[in-house]
XYZ file of C-alpha atoms in Angstrom:
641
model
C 37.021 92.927 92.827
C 33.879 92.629 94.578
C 31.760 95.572 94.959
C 31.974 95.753 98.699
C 35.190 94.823 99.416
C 37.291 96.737 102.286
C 39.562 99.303 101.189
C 42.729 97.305 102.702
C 41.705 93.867 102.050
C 44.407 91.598 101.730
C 43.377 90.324 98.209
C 43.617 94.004 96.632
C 46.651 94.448 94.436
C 49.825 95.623 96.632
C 51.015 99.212 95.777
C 54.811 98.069 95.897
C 54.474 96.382 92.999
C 52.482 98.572 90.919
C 55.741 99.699 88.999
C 56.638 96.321 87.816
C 52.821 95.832 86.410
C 53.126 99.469 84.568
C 56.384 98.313 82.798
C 55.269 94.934 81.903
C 52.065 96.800 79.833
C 53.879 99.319 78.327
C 56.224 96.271 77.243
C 53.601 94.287 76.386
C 51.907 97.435 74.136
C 55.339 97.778 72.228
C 56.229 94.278 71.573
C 52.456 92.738 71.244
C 53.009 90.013 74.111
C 50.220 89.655 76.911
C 51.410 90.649 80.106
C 50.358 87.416 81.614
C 48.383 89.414 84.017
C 45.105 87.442 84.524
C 41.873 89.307 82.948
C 39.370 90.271 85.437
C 35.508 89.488 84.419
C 34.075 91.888 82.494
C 30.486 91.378 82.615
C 28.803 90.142 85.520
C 25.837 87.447 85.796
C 23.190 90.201 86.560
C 24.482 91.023 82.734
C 23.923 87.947 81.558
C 20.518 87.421 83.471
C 19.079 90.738 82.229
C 19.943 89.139 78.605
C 18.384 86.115 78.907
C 15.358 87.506 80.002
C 15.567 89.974 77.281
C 15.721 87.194 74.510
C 13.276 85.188 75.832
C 10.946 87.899 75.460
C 12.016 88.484 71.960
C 11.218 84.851 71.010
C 7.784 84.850 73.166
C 6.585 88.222 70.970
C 8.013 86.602 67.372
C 5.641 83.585 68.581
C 3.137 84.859 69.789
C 2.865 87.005 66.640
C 3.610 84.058 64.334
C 0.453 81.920 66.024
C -1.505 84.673 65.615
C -0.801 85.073 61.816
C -1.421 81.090 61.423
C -4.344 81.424 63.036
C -6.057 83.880 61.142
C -4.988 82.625 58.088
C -6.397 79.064 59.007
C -9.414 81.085 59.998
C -9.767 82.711 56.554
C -9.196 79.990 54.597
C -11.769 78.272 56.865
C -13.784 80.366 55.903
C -13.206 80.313 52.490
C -13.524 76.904 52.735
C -17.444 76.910 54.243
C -18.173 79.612 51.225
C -16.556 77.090 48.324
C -16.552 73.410 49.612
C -20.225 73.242 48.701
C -18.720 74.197 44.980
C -16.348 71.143 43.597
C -14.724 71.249 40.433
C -15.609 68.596 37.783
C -17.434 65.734 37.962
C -19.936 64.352 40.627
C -21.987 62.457 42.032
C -24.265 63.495 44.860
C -26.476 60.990 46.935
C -29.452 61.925 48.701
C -31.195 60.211 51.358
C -34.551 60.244 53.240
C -35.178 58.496 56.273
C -38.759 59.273 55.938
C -40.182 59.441 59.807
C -36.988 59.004 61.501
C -36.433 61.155 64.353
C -33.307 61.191 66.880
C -35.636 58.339 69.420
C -35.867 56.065 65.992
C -32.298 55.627 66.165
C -31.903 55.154 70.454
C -34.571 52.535 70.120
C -32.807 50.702 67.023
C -29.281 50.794 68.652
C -30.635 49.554 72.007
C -32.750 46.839 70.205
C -29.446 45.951 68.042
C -27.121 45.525 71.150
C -30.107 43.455 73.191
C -30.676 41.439 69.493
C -26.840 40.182 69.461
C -25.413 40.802 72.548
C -23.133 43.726 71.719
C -21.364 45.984 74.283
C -23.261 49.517 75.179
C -20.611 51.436 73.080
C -21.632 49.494 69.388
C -23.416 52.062 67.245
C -25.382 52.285 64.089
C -23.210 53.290 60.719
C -25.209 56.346 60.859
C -24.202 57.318 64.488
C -20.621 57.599 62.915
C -21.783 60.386 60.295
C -24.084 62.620 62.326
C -22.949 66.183 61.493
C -25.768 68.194 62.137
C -29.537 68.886 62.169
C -32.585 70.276 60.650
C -35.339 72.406 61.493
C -38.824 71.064 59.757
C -41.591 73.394 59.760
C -43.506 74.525 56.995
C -45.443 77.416 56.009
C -48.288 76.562 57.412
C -47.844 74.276 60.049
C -45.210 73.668 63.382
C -45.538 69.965 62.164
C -44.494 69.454 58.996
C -45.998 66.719 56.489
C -43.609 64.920 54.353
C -44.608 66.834 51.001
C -44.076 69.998 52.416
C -40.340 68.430 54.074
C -39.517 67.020 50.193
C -40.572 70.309 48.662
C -38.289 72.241 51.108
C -35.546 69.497 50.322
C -35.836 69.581 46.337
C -37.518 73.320 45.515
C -34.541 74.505 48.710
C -38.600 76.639 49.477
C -40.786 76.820 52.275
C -44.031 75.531 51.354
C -47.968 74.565 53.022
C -48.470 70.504 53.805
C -50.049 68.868 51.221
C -47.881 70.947 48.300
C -45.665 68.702 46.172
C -43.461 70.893 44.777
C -45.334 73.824 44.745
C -45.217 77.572 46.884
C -47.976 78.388 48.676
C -49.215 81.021 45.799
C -49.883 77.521 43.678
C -47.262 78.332 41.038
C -44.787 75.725 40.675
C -41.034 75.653 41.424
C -38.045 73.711 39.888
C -36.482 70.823 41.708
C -32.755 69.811 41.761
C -33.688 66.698 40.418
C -35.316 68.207 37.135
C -32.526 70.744 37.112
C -29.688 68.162 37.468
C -31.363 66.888 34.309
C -31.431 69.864 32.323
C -27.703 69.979 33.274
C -26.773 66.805 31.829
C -26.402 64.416 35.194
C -28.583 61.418 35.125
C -31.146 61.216 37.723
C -32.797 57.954 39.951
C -35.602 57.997 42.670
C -35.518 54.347 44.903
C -38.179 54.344 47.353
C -39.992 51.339 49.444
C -43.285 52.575 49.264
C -45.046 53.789 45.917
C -43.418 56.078 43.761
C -46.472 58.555 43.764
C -45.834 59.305 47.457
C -45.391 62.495 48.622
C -41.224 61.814 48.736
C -40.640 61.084 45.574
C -43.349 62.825 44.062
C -41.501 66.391 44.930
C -38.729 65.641 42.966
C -40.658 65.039 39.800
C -43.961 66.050 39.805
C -46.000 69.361 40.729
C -49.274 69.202 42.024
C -51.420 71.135 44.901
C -52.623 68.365 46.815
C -50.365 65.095 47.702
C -53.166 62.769 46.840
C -53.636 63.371 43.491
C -51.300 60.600 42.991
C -52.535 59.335 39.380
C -51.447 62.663 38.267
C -48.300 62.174 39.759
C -47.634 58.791 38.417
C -48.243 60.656 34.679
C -45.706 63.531 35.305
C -43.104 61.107 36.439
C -42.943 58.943 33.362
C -42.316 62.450 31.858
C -45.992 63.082 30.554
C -45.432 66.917 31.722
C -44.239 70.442 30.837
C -40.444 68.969 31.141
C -40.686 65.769 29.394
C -39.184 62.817 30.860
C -36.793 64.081 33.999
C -36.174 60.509 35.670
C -33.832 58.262 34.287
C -34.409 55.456 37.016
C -37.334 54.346 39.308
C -37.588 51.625 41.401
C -39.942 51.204 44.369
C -43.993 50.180 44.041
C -47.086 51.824 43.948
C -48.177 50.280 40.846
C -51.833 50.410 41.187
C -51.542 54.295 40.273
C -49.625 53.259 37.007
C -52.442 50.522 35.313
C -55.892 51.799 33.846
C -58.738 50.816 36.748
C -59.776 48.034 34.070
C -57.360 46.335 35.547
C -56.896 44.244 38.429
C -55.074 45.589 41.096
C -55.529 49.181 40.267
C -56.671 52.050 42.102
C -56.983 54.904 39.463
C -59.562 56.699 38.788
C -59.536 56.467 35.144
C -58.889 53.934 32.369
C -54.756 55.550 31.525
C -52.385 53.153 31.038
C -49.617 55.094 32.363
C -47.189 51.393 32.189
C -48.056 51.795 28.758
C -47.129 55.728 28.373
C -43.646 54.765 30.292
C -43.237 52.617 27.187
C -43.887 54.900 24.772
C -41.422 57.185 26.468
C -38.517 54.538 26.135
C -39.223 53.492 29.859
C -38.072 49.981 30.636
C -40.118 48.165 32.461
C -40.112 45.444 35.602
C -42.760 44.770 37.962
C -41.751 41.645 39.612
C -38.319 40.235 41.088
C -37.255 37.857 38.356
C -37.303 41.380 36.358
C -35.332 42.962 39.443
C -32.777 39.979 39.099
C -32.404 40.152 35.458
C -30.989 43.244 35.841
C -27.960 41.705 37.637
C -27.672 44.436 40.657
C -27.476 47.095 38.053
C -24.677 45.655 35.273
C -27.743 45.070 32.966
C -29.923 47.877 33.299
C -31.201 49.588 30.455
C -32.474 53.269 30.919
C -35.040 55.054 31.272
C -35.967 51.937 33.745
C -39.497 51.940 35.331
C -39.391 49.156 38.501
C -42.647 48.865 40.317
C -42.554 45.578 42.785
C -45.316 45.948 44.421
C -49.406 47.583 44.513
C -49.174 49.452 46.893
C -45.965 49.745 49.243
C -43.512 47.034 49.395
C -43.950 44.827 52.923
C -41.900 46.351 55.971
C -38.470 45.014 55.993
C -39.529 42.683 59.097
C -42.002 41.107 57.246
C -40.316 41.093 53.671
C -37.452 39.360 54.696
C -39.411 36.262 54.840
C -40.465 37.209 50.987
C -37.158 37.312 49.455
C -38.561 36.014 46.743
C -40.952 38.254 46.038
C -39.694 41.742 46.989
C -36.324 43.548 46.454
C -34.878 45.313 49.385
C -33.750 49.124 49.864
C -30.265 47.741 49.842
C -30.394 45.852 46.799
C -32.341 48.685 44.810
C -29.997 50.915 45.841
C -26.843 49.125 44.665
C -28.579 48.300 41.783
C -29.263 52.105 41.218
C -25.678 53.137 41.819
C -24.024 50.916 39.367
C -26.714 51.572 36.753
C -26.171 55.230 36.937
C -22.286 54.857 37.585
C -22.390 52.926 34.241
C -24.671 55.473 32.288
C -22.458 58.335 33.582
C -18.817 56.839 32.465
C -18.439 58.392 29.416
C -20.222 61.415 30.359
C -18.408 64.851 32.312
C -21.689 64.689 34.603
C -22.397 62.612 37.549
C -25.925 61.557 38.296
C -27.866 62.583 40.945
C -30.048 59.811 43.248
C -32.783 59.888 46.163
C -33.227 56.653 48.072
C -35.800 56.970 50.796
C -36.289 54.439 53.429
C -39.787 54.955 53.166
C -41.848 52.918 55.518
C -39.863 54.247 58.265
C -42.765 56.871 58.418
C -45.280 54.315 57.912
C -44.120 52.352 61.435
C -44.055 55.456 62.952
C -47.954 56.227 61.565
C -48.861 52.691 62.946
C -46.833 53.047 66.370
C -45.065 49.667 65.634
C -41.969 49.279 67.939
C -41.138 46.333 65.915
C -41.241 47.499 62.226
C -39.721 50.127 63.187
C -36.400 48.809 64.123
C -36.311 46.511 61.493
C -36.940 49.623 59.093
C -34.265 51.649 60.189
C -31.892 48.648 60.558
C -32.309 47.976 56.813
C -31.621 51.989 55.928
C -28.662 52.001 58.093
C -27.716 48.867 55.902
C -28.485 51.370 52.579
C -26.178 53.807 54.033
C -23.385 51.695 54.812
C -23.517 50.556 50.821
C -23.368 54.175 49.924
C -20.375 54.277 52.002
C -18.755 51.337 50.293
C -19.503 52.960 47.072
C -17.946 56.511 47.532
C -15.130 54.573 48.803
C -14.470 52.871 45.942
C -15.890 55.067 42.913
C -13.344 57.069 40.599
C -15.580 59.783 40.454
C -16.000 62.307 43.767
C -19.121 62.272 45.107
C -20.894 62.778 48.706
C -24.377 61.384 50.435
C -26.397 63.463 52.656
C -28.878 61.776 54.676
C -31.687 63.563 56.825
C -35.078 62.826 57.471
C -38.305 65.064 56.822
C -40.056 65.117 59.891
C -40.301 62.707 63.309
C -43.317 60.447 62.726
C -45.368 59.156 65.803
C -43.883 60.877 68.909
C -42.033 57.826 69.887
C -40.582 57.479 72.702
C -38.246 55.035 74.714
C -40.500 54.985 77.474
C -44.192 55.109 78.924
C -45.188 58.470 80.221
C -46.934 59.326 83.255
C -50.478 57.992 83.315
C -53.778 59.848 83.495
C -56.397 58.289 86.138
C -58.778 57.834 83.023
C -57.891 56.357 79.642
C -57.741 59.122 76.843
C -59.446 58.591 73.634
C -58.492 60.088 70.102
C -61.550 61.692 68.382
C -61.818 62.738 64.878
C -64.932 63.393 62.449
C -67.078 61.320 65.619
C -64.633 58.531 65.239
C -62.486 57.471 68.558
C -59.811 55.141 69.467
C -57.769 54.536 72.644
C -54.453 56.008 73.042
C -51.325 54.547 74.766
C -52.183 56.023 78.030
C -53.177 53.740 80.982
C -54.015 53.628 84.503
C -50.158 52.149 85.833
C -47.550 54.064 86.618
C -44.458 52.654 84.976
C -40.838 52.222 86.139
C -37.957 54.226 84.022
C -37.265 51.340 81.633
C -38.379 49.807 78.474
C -37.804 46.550 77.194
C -36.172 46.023 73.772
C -35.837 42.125 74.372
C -39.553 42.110 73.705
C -39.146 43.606 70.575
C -36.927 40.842 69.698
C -38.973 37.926 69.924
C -41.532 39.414 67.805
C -40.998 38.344 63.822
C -43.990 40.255 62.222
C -45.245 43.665 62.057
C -48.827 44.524 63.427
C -50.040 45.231 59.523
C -48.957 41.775 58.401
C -50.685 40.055 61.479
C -53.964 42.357 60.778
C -53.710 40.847 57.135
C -53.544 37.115 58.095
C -56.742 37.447 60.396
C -58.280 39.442 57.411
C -56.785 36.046 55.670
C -58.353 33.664 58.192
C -61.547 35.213 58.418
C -62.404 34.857 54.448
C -61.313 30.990 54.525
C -62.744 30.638 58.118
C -66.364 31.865 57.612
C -68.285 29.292 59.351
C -65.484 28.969 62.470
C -66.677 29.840 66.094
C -65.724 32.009 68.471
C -63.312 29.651 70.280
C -61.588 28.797 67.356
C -61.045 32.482 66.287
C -59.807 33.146 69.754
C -57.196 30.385 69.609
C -55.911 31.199 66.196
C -55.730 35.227 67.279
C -53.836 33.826 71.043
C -51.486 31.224 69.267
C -50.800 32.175 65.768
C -50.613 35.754 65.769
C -49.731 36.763 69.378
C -47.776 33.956 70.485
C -45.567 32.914 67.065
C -45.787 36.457 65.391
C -45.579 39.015 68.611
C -44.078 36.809 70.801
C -46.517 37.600 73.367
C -47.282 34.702 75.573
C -49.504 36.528 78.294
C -52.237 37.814 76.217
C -55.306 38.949 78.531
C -58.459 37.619 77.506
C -60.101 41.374 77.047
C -56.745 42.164 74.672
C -57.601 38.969 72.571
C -61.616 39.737 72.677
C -60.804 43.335 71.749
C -59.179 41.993 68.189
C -62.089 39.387 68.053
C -64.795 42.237 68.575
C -63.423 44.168 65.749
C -61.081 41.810 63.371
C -61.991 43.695 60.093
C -61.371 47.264 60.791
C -58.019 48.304 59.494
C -57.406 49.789 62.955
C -56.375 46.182 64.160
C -52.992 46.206 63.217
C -53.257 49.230 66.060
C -54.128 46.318 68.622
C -51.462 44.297 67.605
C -48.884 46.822 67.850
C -50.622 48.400 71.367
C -50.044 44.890 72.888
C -46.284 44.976 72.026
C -45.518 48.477 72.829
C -46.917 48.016 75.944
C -44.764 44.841 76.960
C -41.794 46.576 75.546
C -42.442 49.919 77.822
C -42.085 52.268 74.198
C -44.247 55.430 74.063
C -46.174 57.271 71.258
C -47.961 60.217 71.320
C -49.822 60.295 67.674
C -51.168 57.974 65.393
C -51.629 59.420 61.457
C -51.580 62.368 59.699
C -55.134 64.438 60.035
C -57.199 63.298 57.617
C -56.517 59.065 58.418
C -59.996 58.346 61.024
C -59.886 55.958 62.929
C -63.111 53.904 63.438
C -65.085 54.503 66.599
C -64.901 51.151 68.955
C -67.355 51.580 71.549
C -66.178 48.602 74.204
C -63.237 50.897 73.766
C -64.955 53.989 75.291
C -65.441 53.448 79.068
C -68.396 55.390 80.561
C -67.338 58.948 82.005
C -64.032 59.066 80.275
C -63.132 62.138 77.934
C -62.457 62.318 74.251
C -59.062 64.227 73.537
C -58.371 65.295 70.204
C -55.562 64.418 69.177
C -54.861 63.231 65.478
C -51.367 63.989 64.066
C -48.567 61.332 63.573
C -45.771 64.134 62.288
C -43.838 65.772 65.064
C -42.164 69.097 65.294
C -38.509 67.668 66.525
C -35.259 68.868 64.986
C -34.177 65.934 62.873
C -30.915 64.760 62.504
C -28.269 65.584 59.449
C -25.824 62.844 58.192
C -23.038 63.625 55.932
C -19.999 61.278 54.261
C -16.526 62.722 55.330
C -15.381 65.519 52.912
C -15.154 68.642 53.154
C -17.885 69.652 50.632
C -20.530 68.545 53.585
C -19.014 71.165 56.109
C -21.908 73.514 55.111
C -24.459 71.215 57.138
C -22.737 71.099 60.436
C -24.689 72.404 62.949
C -28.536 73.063 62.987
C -30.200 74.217 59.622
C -33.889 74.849 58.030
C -34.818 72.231 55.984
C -34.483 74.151 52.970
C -30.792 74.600 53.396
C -30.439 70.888 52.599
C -31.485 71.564 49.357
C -30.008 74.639 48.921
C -26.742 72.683 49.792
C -27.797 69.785 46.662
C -28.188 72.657 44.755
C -24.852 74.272 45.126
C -22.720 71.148 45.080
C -24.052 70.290 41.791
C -24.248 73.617 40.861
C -27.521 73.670 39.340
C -29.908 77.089 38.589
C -33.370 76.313 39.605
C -34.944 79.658 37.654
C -35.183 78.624 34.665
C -36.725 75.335 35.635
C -39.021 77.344 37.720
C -39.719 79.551 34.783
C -40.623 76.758 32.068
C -42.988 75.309 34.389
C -44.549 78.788 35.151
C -45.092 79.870 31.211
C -45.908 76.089 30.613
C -48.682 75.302 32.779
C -51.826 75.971 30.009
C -50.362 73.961 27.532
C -50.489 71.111 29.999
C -54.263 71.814 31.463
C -56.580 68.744 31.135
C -60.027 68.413 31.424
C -62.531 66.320 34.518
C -63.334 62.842 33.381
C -66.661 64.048 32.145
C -65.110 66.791 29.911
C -66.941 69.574 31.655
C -64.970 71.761 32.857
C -60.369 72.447 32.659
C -58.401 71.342 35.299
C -54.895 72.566 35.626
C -52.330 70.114 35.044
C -51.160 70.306 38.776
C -54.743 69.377 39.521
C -57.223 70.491 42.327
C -56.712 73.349 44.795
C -56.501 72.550 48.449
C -59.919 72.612 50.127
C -58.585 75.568 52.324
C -56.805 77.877 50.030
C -56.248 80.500 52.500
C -53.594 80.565 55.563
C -50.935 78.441 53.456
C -48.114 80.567 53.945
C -48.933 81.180 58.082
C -49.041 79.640 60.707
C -53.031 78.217 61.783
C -53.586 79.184 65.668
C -55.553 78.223 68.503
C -59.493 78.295 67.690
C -60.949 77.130 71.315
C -61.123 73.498 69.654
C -60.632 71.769 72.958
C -63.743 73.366 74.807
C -66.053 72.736 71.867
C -64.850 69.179 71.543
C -66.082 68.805 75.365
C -69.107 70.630 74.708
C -70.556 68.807 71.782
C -69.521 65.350 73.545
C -71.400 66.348 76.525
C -74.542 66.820 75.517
């Protein structure tokens, strides 16, 4: 009955028969028979509602409360996984590679140039540009900017240190490296660079000295003539001038050491040319210790090399070639091996503010990587690459920037050169098209003039201007609308060094790219007076390393997870360190109690020299920061008067 029905409604029960209905119950109660009598509802739909509500409550809480458990244990074992995934179990292989120079705009100007190059749509990206995972922070101790021996110590000591240091803290005592402690743990170890092996890169993996230059030293240490004996197992890259006695031709040492020689004694095999590098079949018929130098110096940039294929191994072939040897030499073994490949010259393109090197330089790591790739992929044994770079090398930029109204000079030691600033205005553009009709860097065209000049001595002025115009500009810049004061500038001065700056000025120009430094301090350039208008303003300026965050690239695993996001520099090694689980201290600790065991003597035996050689001219501020000294106002001063 409804709750508000009238009393005497005509659908209430009638009274007359309320007899009848009492019998039939109490019959149905004594024989068990229902009455018939239709049951009324017994619980209404304001019942019902009020339980449904009710029980979807219940099942909101248990959810709610069931997410919230999930969550926090994904969130712990997150975080266990950040503490641990640096920390694999059994055997490895770890990676390690240094795109020396290469800062974020290195890789916009290489994609852009790529897509323009072979017509690819806007969303085609580098293989690196698929592994970005995080970046770095690159100051040293006693510097913003960074140098790259102070980057490589922080990468293989996991330690601050001053620029210059290779491998050692700014108190001069030396400190282990992952690569010498990988060693000492029983992995194999490799070092494939493009430039020489006694560069500041390299050199901090294997070597400990003061100052970067003392690169003889360095080329003694490697081939294990040091406190730790032999530590490399592989090198391949050049620099072999460093490595002959200066009897020789075609070395620079400063002594009469036969350091090929000392390799050899030290079971080092040896290859210096690319029928050597072929014989050793991409790495199936290596035999270590293996001691590869290809070149004198630094092996041509990859623009330019490509045309020597007969002459020079690439990063991508010494790298394979690396991989399988060590992969071969490890099989047996319940270590990995541990391997640095730098793309080297990266740096140097950057020091030389070549557009067009450039490109081709980071083109040819991003090739290195991808074979990296292809070999985690497909090796048995677990292993990871980490790629960063030590510092941004010549403020490049992707774009001209806004234009005094008087040409600025660098100025060094009394030595000047024009910068990249002039009297236009640009638009908001550059040109990477322009880039691609060049096929040689500005150092190779600098060479062939040098070339020209020394076969060419009795050739006029018009003939030297022609040859400059169509041989160098026109077939190796692909500049077709030279001005006659760009082609007298290289004519005026076709000897200095500094003309491979000319070359690459005239391209970078065309091509609308910006720089903002030349060379580390220390590299002068010579003073060119038709260069040096009348009433214009030296600026100092002489740096080529930047102080820009550089980027992290990992392989996908879950060991790398430790470098996402933005780290110091030393963190990378600190994270090299911990996935091969290596102890640095008592590396650190030999090399401390070893050092006057190893002491030598100057070449005219009069006095000891420590076997990390020379101190730094300026011993003092290494582990702070140097400050403003007025440097500016006394430049002007002294130029005025």
């Amino acid at each position: 009955m409804a709750r508000d029905e009238p009393l005497l409604s005509s659908s209430r029960p009638s009274s007359e028969n309320s007899d009848d209905r009492a019998g039939a119950e109490e019959d149905a109660l004594l024989t068990g028979q229902k009455t018939g009598r239709v049951n009324q509802k017994k619980y209404g739909w304001l019942f019902w509602r009020e339980v449904g509500l009710f029980s979807w409550a219940l099942i909101a809480t248990a959810a709610l409360i069931i997410v919230a458990v999930l969550y926090g244990h994904q969130q712990t074992s997150r975080n266990n996984d950040t503490n641990d995934s640096s920390k694999p179990n059994g055997k490895r292989n770890l990676i390690f590679m240094v795109s020396d120079g290469m800062g974020p705009t290195s890789l916009s100007l290489t994609r852009s140039y790529r897509q323009a190059q072979n017509g690819l749509p806007i969303d085609d990206i580098l293989v690196l540009d698929q592994y970005l995972i995080g970046s770095s922070r690159t100051r040293s101790t006693s510097s913003l900017i960074t140098d790259s021996a102070a980057g490589a110590t922080a990468f293989s000591c996991g330690m601050k240190s001053y620029n210059g240091a290779i491998s050692i803290l700014p108190d001069h005592t030396p400190c282990g490296t992952v690569l010498e402690a990988a060693k000492k743990a029983g992995y194999m170890t490799g070092l494939v660079v493009t430039t020489r092996l006694t560069d500041a890169t390299p050199a901090c993996f294997a070597a400990h000295v003061n100052v970067r230059d003392e690169e003889d030293r360095i080329a003694e240490q490697e081939i294990g003539n040091g406190p730790l004996g032999r530590v490399v197992d592989l090198m391949l890259g050049a620099g072999r001038c460093h490595f002959l006695p200066n009897s020789t031709a075609g070395s620079c040492r400063n002594d009469d050491k036969d350091v090929i020689a000392m390799a050899k004694d030290n079971d080092f095999d040896y290859v210096d040319d690319r029928k050597g590098f072929d014989g050793l079949n991409l790495g199936s018929a290596v035999k270590l210790p293996l001691l590869g130098l290809f070149a004198d110096h630094d092996i041509p940039y990859e623009v330019d090399r490509r045309f020597q294929e007969d002459v020079y191994p690439s990063l991508d072939e010494m790298a394979q070639t690396a991989l399988k040897a060590l992969t071969e030499a490890t099989r047996d073994s319940d270590k990995g091996f541990f391997l640095m490949i730098e793309g080297s010259r990266i740096d140097h393109a950057g020091h030389a503010n070549d557009p067009v090197a450039q490109v081709h330089e980071v083109l040819a790591y991003d090739k290195a990587f991808a074979s990296v790739l292809d070999f985690l992929d497909e090796a048995e044994v677990e292993g990871v690459v980490v790629s960063t770079s030590d510092h941004e090398t010549g403020g490049l930029a992707t774009a001209r920037r806004k234009n005094f109204p008087h040409i600025m000079y660098v100025c060094q030691a009394n030595q000047f050169t024009r910068s990249e600033l002039h009297v236009t205005y640009p638009e908001y553009l550059w040109y990477p098209g322009v880039l691609a009709n060049a096929s040689h860097s500005g150092e190779e065209l600098a060479s062939r003039l040098r070339m020209y000049l020394a076969t060419h001595e009795t050739s006029s002025t018009e003939d030297l201007k022609s040859f400059i115009n169509e041989e160098l500009l026109q077939k190796g810049l692909g500049v077709y609308d030279a001005s006659d004061a760009e082609i007298q500038l290289v004519v005026d001065h076709p000897r200095e060094w500094a003309t491979s700056y000319l070359f690459t000025d005239i391209i970078s120009r065309r091509a609308q790219v910006g720089w903002s430094t030349h060379g580390h301090s220390g590299k002068h350039i010579p003073f060119v007076p038709s260069l040096y208008p009348q009433n214009s303003i030296p600026t100092m300026i002489l740096t080529s390393a930047t102080a820009v965050d550089v980027n992290i690239y990992a392989s996908h695993s879950p060991h790398t997870r430790p470098l996402m996001a933005n780290h110091e520099n030393t963190e990378v090694g600190e994270f090299i360190r911990d996935y091969l689980d290596l102890d640095l201290k008592p590396i650190t600790k030999k090399l401390q109690e070893a050092s006057a065991a190893f002491d030598t003597f100057s070449a005219d035996g009069s006095q000891r020299v420590s076997w990390m050689g020379r101190m730094p001219n300026n011993v003092e501020g290494l582990d702070e920061l140097d400050h403003y000294h007025g440097d500016f106002k006394r430049s002007l001063h002294r130029h005025r008067h």
